[in-house]
mmCIF file with all atom_site columns, N, CA and C and ligand atoms in Angstrom:
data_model
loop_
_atom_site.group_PDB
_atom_site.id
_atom_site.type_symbol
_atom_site.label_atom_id
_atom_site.label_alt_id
_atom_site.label_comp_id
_atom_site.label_asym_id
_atom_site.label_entity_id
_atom_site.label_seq_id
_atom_site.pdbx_PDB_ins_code
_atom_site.Cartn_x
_atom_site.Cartn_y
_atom_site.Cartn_z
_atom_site.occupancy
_atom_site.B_iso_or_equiv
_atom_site.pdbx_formal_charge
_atom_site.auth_seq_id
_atom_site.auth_comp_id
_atom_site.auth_asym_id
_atom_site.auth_atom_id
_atom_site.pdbx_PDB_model_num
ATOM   1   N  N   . UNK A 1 1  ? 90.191  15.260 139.316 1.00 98.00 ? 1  UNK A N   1
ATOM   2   C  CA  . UNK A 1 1  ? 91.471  14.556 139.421 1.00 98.00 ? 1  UNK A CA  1
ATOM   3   C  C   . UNK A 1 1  ? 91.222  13.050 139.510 1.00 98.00 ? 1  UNK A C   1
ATOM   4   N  N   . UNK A 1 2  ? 92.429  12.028 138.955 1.00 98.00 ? 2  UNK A N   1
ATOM   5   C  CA  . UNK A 1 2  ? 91.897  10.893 139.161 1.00 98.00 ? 2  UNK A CA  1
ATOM   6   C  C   . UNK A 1 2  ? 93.393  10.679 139.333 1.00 98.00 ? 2  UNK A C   1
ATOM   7   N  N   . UNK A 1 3  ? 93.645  9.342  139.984 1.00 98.00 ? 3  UNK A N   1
ATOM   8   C  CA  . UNK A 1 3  ? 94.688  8.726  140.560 1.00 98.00 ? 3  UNK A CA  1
ATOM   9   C  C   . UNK A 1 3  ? 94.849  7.405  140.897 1.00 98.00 ? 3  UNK A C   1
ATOM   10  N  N   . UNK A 1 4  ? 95.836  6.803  140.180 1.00 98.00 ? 4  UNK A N   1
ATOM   11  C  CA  . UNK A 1 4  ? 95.632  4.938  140.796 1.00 98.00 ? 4  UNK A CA  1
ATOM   12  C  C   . UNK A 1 4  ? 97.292  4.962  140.492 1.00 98.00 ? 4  UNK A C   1
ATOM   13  N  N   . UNK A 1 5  ? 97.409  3.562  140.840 1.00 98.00 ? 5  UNK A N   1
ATOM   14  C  CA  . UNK A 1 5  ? 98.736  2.966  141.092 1.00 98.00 ? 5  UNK A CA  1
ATOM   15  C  C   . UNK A 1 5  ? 99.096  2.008  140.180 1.00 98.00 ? 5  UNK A C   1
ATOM   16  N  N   . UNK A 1 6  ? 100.736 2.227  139.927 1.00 98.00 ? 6  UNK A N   1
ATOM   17  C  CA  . UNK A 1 6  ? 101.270 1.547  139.410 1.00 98.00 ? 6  UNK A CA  1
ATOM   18  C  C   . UNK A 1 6  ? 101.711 0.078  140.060 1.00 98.00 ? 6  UNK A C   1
ATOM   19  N  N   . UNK A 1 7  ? 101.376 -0.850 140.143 1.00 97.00 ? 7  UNK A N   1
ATOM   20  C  CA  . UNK A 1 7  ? 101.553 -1.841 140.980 1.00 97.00 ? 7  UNK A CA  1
ATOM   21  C  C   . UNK A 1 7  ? 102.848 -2.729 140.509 1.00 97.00 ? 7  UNK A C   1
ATOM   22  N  N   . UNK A 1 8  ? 103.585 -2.611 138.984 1.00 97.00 ? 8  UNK A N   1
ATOM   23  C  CA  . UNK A 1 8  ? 104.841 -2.999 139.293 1.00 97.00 ? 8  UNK A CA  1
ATOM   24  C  C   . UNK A 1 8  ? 105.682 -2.230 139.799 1.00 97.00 ? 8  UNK A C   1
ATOM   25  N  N   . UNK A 1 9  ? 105.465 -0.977 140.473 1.00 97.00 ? 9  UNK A N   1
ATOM   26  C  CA  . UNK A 1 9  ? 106.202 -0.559 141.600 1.00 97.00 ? 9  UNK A CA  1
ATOM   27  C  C   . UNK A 1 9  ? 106.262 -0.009 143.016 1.00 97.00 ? 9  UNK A C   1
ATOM   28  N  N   . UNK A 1 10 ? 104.643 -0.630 143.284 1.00 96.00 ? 10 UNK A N   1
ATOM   29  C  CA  . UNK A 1 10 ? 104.543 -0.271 144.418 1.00 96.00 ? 10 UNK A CA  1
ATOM   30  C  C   . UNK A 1 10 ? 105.034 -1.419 145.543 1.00 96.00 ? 10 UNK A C   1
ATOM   31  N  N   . UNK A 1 11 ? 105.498 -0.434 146.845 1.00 95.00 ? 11 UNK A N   1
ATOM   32  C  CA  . UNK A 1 11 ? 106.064 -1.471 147.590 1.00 95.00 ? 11 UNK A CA  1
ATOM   33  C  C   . UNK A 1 11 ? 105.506 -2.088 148.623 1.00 95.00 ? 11 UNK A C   1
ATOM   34  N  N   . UNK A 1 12 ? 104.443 -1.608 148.845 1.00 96.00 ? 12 UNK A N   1
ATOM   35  C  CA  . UNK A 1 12 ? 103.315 -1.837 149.589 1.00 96.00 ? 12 UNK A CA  1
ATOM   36  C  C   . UNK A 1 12 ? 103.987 -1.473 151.083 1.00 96.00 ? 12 UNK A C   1
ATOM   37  N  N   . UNK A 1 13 ? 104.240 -0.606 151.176 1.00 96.00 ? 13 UNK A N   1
ATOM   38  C  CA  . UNK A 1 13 ? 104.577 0.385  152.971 1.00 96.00 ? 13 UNK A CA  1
ATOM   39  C  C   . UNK A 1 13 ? 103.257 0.568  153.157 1.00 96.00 ? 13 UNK A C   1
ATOM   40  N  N   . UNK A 1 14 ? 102.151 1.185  152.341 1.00 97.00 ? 14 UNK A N   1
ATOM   41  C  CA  . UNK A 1 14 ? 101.050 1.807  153.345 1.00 97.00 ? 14 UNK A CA  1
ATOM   42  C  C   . UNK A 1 14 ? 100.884 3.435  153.349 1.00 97.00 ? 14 UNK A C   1
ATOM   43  N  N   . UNK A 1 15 ? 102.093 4.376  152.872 1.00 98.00 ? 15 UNK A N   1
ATOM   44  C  CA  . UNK A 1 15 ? 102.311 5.350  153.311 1.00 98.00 ? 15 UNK A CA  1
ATOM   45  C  C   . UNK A 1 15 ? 100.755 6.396  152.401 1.00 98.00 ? 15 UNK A C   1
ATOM   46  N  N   . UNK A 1 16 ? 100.879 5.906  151.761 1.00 98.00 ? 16 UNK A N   1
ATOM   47  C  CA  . UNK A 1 16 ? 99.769  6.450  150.912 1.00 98.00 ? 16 UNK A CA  1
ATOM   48  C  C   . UNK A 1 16 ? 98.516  6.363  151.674 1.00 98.00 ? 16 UNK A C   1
ATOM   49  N  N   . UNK A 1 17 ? 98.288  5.487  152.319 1.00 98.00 ? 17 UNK A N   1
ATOM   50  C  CA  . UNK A 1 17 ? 97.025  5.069  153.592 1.00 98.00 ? 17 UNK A CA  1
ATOM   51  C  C   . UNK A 1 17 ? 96.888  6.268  154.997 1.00 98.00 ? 17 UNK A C   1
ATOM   52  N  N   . UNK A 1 18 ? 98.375  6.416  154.959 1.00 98.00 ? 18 UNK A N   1
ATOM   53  C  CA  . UNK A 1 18 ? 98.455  7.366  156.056 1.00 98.00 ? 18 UNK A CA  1
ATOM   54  C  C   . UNK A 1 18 ? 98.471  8.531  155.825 1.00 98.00 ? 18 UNK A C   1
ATOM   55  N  N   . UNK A 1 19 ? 98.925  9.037  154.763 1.00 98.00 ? 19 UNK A N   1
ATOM   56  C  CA  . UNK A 1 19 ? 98.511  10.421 154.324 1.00 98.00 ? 19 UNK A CA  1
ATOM   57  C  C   . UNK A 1 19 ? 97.190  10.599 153.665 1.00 98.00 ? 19 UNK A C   1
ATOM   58  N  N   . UNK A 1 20 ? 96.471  10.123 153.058 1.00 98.00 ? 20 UNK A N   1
ATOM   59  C  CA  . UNK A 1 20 ? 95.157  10.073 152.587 1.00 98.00 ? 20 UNK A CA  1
ATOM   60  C  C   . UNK A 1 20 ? 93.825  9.218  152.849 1.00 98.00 ? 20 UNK A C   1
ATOM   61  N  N   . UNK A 1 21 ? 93.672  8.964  153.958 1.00 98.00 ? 21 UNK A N   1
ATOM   62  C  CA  . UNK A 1 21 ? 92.701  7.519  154.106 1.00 98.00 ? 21 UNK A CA  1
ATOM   63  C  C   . UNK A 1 21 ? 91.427  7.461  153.301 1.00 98.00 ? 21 UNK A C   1
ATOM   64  N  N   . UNK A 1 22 ? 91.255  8.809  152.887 1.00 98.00 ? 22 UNK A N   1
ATOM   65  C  CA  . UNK A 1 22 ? 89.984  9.202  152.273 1.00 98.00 ? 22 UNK A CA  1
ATOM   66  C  C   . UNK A 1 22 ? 89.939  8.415  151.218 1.00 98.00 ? 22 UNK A C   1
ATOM   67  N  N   . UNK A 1 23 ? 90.862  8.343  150.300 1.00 98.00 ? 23 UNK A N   1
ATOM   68  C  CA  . UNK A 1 23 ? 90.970  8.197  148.909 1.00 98.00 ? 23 UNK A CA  1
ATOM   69  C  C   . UNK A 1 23 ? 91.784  6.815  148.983 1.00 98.00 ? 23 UNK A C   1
ATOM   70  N  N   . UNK A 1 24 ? 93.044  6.361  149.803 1.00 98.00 ? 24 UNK A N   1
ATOM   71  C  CA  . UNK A 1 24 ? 93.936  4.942  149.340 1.00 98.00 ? 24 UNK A CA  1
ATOM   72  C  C   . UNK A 1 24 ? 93.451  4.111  151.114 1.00 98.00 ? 24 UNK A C   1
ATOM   73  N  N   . UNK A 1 25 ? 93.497  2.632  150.645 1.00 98.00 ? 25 UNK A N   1
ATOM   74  C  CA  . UNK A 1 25 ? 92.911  1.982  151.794 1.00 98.00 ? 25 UNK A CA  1
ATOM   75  C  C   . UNK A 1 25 ? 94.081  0.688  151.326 1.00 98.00 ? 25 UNK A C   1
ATOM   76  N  N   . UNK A 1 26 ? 94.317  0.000  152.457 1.00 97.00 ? 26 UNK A N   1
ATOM   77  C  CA  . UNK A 1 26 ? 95.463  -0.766 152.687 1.00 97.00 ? 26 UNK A CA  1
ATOM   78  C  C   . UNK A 1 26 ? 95.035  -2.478 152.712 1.00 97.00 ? 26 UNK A C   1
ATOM   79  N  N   . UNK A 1 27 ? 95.368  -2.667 151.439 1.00 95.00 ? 27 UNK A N   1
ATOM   80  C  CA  . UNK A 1 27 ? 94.859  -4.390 151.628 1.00 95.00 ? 27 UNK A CA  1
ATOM   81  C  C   . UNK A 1 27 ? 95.911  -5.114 152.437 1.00 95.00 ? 27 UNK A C   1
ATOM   82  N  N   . UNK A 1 28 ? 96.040  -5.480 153.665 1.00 95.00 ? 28 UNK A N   1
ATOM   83  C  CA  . UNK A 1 28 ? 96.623  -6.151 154.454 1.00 95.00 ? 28 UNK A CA  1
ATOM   84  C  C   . UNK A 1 28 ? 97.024  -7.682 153.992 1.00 95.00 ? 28 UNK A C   1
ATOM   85  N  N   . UNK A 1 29 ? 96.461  -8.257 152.984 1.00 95.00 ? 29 UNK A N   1
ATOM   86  C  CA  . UNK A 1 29 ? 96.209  -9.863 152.919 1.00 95.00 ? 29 UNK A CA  1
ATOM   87  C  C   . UNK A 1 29 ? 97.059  -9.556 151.269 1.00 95.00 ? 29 UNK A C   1
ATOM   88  N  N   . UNK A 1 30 ? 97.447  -8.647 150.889 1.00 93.00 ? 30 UNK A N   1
ATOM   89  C  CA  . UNK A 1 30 ? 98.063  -8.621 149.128 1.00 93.00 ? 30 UNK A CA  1
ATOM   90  C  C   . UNK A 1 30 ? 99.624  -7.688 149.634 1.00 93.00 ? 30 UNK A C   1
ATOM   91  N  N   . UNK A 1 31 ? 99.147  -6.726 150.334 1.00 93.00 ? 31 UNK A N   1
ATOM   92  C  CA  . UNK A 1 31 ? 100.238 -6.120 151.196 1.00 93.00 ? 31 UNK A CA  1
ATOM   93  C  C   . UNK A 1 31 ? 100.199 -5.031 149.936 1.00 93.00 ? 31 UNK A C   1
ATOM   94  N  N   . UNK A 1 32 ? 98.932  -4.474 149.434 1.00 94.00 ? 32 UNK A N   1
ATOM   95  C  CA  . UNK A 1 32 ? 99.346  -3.471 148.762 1.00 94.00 ? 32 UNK A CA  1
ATOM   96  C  C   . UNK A 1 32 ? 98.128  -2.384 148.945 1.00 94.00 ? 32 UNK A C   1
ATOM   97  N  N   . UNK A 1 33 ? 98.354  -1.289 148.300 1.00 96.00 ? 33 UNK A N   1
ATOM   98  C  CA  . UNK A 1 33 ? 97.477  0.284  148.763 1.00 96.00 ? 33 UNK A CA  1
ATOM   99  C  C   . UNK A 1 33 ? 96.128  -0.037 147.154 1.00 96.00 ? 33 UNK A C   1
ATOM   100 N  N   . UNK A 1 34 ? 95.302  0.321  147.531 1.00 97.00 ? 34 UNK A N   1
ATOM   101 C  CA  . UNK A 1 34 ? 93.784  0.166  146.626 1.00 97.00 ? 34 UNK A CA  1
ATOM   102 C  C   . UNK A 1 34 ? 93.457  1.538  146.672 1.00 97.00 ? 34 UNK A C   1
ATOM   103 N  N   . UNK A 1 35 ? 93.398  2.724  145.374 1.00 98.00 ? 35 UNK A N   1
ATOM   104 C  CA  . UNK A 1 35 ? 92.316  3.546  145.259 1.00 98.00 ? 35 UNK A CA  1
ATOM   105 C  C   . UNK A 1 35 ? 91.072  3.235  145.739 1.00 98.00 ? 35 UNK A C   1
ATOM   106 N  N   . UNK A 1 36 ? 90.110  4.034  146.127 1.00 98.00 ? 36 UNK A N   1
ATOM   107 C  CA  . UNK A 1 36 ? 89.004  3.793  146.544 1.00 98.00 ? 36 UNK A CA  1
ATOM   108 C  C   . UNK A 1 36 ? 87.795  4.607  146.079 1.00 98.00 ? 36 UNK A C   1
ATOM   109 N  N   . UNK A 1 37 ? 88.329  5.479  145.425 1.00 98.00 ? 37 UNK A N   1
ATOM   110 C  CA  . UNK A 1 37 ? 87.176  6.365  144.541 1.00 98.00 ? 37 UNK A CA  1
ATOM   111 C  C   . UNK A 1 37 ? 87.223  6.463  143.146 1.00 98.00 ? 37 UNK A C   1
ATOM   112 N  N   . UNK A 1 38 ? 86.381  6.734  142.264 1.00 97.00 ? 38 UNK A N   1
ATOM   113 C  CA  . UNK A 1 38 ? 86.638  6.998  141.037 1.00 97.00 ? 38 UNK A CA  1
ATOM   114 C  C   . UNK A 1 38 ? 87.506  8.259  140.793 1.00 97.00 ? 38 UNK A C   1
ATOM   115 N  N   . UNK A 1 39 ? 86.671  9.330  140.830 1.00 98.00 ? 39 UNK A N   1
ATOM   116 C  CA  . UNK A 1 39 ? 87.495  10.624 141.154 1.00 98.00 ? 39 UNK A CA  1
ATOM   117 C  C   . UNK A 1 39 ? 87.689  11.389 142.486 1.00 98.00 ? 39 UNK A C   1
ATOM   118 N  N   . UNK A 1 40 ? 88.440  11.823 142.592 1.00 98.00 ? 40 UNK A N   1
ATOM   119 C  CA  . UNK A 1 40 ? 89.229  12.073 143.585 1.00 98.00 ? 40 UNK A CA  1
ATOM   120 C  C   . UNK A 1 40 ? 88.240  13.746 144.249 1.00 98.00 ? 40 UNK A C   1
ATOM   121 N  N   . UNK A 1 41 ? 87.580  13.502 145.180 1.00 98.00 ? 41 UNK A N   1
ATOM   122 C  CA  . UNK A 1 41 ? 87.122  14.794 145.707 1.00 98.00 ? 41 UNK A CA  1
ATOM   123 C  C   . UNK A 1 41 ? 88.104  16.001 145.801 1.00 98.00 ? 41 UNK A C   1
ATOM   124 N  N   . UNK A 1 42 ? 87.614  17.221 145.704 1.00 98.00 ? 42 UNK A N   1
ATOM   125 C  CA  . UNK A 1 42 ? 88.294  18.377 145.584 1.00 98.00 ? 42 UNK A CA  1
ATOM   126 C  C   . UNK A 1 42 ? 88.777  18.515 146.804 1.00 98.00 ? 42 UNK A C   1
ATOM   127 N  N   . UNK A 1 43 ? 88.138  18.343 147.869 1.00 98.00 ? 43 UNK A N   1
ATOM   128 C  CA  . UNK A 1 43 ? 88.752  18.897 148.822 1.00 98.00 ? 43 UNK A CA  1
ATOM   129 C  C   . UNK A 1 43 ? 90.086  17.524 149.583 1.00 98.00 ? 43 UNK A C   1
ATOM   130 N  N   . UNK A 1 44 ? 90.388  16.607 148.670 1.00 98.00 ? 44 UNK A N   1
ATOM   131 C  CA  . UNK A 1 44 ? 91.334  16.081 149.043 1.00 98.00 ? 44 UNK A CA  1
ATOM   132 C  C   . UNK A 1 44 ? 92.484  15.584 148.068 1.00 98.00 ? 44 UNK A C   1
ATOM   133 N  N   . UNK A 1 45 ? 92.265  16.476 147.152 1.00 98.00 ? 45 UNK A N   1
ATOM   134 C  CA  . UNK A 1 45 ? 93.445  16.336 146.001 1.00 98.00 ? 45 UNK A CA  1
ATOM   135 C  C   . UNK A 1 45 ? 94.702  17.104 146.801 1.00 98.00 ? 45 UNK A C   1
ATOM   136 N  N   . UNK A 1 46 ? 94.763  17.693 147.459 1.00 98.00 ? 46 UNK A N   1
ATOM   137 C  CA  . UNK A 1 46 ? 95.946  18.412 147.871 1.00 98.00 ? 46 UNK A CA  1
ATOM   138 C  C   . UNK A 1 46 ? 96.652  16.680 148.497 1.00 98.00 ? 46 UNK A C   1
ATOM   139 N  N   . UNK A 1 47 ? 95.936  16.073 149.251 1.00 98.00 ? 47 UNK A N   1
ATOM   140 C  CA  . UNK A 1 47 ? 96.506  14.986 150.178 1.00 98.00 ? 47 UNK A CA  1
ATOM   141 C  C   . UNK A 1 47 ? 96.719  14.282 149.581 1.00 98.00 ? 47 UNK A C   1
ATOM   142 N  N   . UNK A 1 48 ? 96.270  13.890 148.048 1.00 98.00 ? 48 UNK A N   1
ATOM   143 C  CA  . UNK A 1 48 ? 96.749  12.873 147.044 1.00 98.00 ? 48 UNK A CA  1
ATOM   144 C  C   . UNK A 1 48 ? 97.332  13.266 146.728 1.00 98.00 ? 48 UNK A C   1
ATOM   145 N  N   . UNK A 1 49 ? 98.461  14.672 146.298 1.00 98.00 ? 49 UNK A N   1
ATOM   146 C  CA  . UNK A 1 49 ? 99.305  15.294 145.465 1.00 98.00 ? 49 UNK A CA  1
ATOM   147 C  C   . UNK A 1 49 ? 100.253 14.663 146.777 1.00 98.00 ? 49 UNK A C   1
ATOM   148 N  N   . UNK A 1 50 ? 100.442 15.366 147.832 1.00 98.00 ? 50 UNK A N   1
ATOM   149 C  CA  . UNK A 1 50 ? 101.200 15.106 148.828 1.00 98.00 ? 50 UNK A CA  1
ATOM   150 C  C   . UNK A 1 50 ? 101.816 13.061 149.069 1.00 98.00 ? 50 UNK A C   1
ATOM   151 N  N   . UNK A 1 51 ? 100.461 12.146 148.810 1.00 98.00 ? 51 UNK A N   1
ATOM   152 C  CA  . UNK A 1 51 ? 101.185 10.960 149.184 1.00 98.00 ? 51 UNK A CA  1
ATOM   153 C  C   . UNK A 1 51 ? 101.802 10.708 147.775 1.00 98.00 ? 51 UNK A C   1
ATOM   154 N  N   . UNK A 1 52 ? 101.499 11.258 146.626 1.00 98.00 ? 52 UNK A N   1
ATOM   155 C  CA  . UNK A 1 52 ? 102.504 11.053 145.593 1.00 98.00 ? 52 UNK A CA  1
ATOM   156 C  C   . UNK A 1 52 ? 103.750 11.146 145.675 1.00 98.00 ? 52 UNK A C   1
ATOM   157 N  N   . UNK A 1 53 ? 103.586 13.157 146.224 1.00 98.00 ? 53 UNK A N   1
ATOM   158 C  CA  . UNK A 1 53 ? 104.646 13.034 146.044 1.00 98.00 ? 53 UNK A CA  1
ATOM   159 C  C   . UNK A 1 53 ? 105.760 12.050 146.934 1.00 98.00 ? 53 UNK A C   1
ATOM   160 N  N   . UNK A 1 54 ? 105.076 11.561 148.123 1.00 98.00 ? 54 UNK A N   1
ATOM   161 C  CA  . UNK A 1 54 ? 105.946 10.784 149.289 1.00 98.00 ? 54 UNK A CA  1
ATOM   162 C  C   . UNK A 1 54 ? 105.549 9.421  148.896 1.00 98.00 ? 54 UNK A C   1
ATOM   163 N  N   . UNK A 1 55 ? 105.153 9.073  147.873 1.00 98.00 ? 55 UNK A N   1
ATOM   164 C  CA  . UNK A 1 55 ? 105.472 7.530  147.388 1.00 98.00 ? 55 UNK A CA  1
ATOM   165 C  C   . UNK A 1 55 ? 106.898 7.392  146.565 1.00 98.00 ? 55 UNK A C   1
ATOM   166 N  N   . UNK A 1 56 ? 107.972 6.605  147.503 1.00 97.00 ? 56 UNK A N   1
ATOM   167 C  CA  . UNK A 1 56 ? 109.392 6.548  147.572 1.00 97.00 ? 56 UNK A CA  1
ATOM   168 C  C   . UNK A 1 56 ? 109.504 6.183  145.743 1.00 97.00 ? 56 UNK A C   1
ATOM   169 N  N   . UNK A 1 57 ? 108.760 4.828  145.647 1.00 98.00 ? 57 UNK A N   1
ATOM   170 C  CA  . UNK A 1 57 ? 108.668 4.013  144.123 1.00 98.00 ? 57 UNK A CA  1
ATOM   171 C  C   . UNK A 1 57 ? 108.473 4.826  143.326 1.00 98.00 ? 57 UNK A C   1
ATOM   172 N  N   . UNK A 1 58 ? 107.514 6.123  143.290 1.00 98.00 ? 58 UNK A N   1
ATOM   173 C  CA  . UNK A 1 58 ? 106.505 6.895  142.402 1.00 98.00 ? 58 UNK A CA  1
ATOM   174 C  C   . UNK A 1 58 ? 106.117 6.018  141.928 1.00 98.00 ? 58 UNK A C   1
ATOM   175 N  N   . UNK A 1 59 ? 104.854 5.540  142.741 1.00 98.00 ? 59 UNK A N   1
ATOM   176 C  CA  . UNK A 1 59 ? 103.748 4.540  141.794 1.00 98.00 ? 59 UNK A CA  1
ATOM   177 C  C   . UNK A 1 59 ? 102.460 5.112  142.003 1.00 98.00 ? 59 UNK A C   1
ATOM   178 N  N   . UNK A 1 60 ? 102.295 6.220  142.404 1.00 98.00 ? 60 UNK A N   1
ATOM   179 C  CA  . UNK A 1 60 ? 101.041 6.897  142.288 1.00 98.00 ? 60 UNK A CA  1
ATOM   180 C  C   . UNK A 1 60 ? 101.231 7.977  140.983 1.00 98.00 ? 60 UNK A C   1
ATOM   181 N  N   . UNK A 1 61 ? 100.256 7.371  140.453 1.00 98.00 ? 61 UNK A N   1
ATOM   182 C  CA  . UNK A 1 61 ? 99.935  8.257  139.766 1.00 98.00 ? 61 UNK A CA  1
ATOM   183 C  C   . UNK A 1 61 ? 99.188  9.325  139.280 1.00 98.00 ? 61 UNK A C   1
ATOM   184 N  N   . UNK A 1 62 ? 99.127  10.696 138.966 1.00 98.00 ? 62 UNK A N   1
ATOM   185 C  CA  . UNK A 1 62 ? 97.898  11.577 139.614 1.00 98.00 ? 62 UNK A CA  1
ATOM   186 C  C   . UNK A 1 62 ? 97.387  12.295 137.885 1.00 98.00 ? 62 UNK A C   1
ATOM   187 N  N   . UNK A 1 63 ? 96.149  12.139 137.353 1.00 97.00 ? 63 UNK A N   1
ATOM   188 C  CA  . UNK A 1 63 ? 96.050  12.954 136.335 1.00 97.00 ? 63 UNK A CA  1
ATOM   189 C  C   . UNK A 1 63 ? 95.076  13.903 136.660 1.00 97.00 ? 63 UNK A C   1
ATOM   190 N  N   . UNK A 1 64 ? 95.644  15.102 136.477 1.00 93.00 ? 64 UNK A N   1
ATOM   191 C  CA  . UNK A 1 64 ? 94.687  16.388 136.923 1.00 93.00 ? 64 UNK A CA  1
ATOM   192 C  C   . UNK A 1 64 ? 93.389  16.629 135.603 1.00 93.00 ? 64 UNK A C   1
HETATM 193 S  S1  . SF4 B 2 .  ? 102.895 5.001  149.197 1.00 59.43 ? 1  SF4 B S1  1
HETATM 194 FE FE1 . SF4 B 2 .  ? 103.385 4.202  147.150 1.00 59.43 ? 1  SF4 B FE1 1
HETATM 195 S  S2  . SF4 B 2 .  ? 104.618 2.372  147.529 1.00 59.43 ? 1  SF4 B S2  1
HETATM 196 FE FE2 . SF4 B 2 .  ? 103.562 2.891  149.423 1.00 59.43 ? 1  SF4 B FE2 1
HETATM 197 S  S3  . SF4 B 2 .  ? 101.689 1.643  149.403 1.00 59.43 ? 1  SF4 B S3  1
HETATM 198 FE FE3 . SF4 B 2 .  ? 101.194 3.667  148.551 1.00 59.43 ? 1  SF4 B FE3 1
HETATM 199 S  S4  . SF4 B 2 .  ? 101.454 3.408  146.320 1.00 59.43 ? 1  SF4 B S4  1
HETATM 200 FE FE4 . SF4 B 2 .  ? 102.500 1.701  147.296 1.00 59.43 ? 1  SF4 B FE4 1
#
């Protein structure tokens, strides 16, 4: 699985940080969410499906 963001619509809440820390990390100084892996480990694609689906904008994007 791989997954990154659309950044003309992300709103930078963070929420993606809090449901997945594994995989999205929170630039404080841009005020926006950073992938952090290339591909997305198996055992935490469920938690990237999940902050998708709870990214309000849908700016995550997930390709299986
Ligand atoms: S949950 Fe969505 S809108 Fe919020 S920081 Fe993550 S990608 Fe951006």
């Amino acid at each position: 699985m791989k997954v990154r963001i659309d950044y003309d619509l992300c709103m930078g809440d963070g929420n993606c940080k809090k449901v997945c820390p594994e995989v999205f990390e929170y630039d404080d100084d841009k005020m926006i969410s950073l992938v952090t892996v290339d591909t997305v480990p198996a055992q935490y694609e469920e938690k990237v499906r999940q902050a998708a689906e709870e990214c309000a904008p849908g700016a995550i994007i997930v390709e299986e």
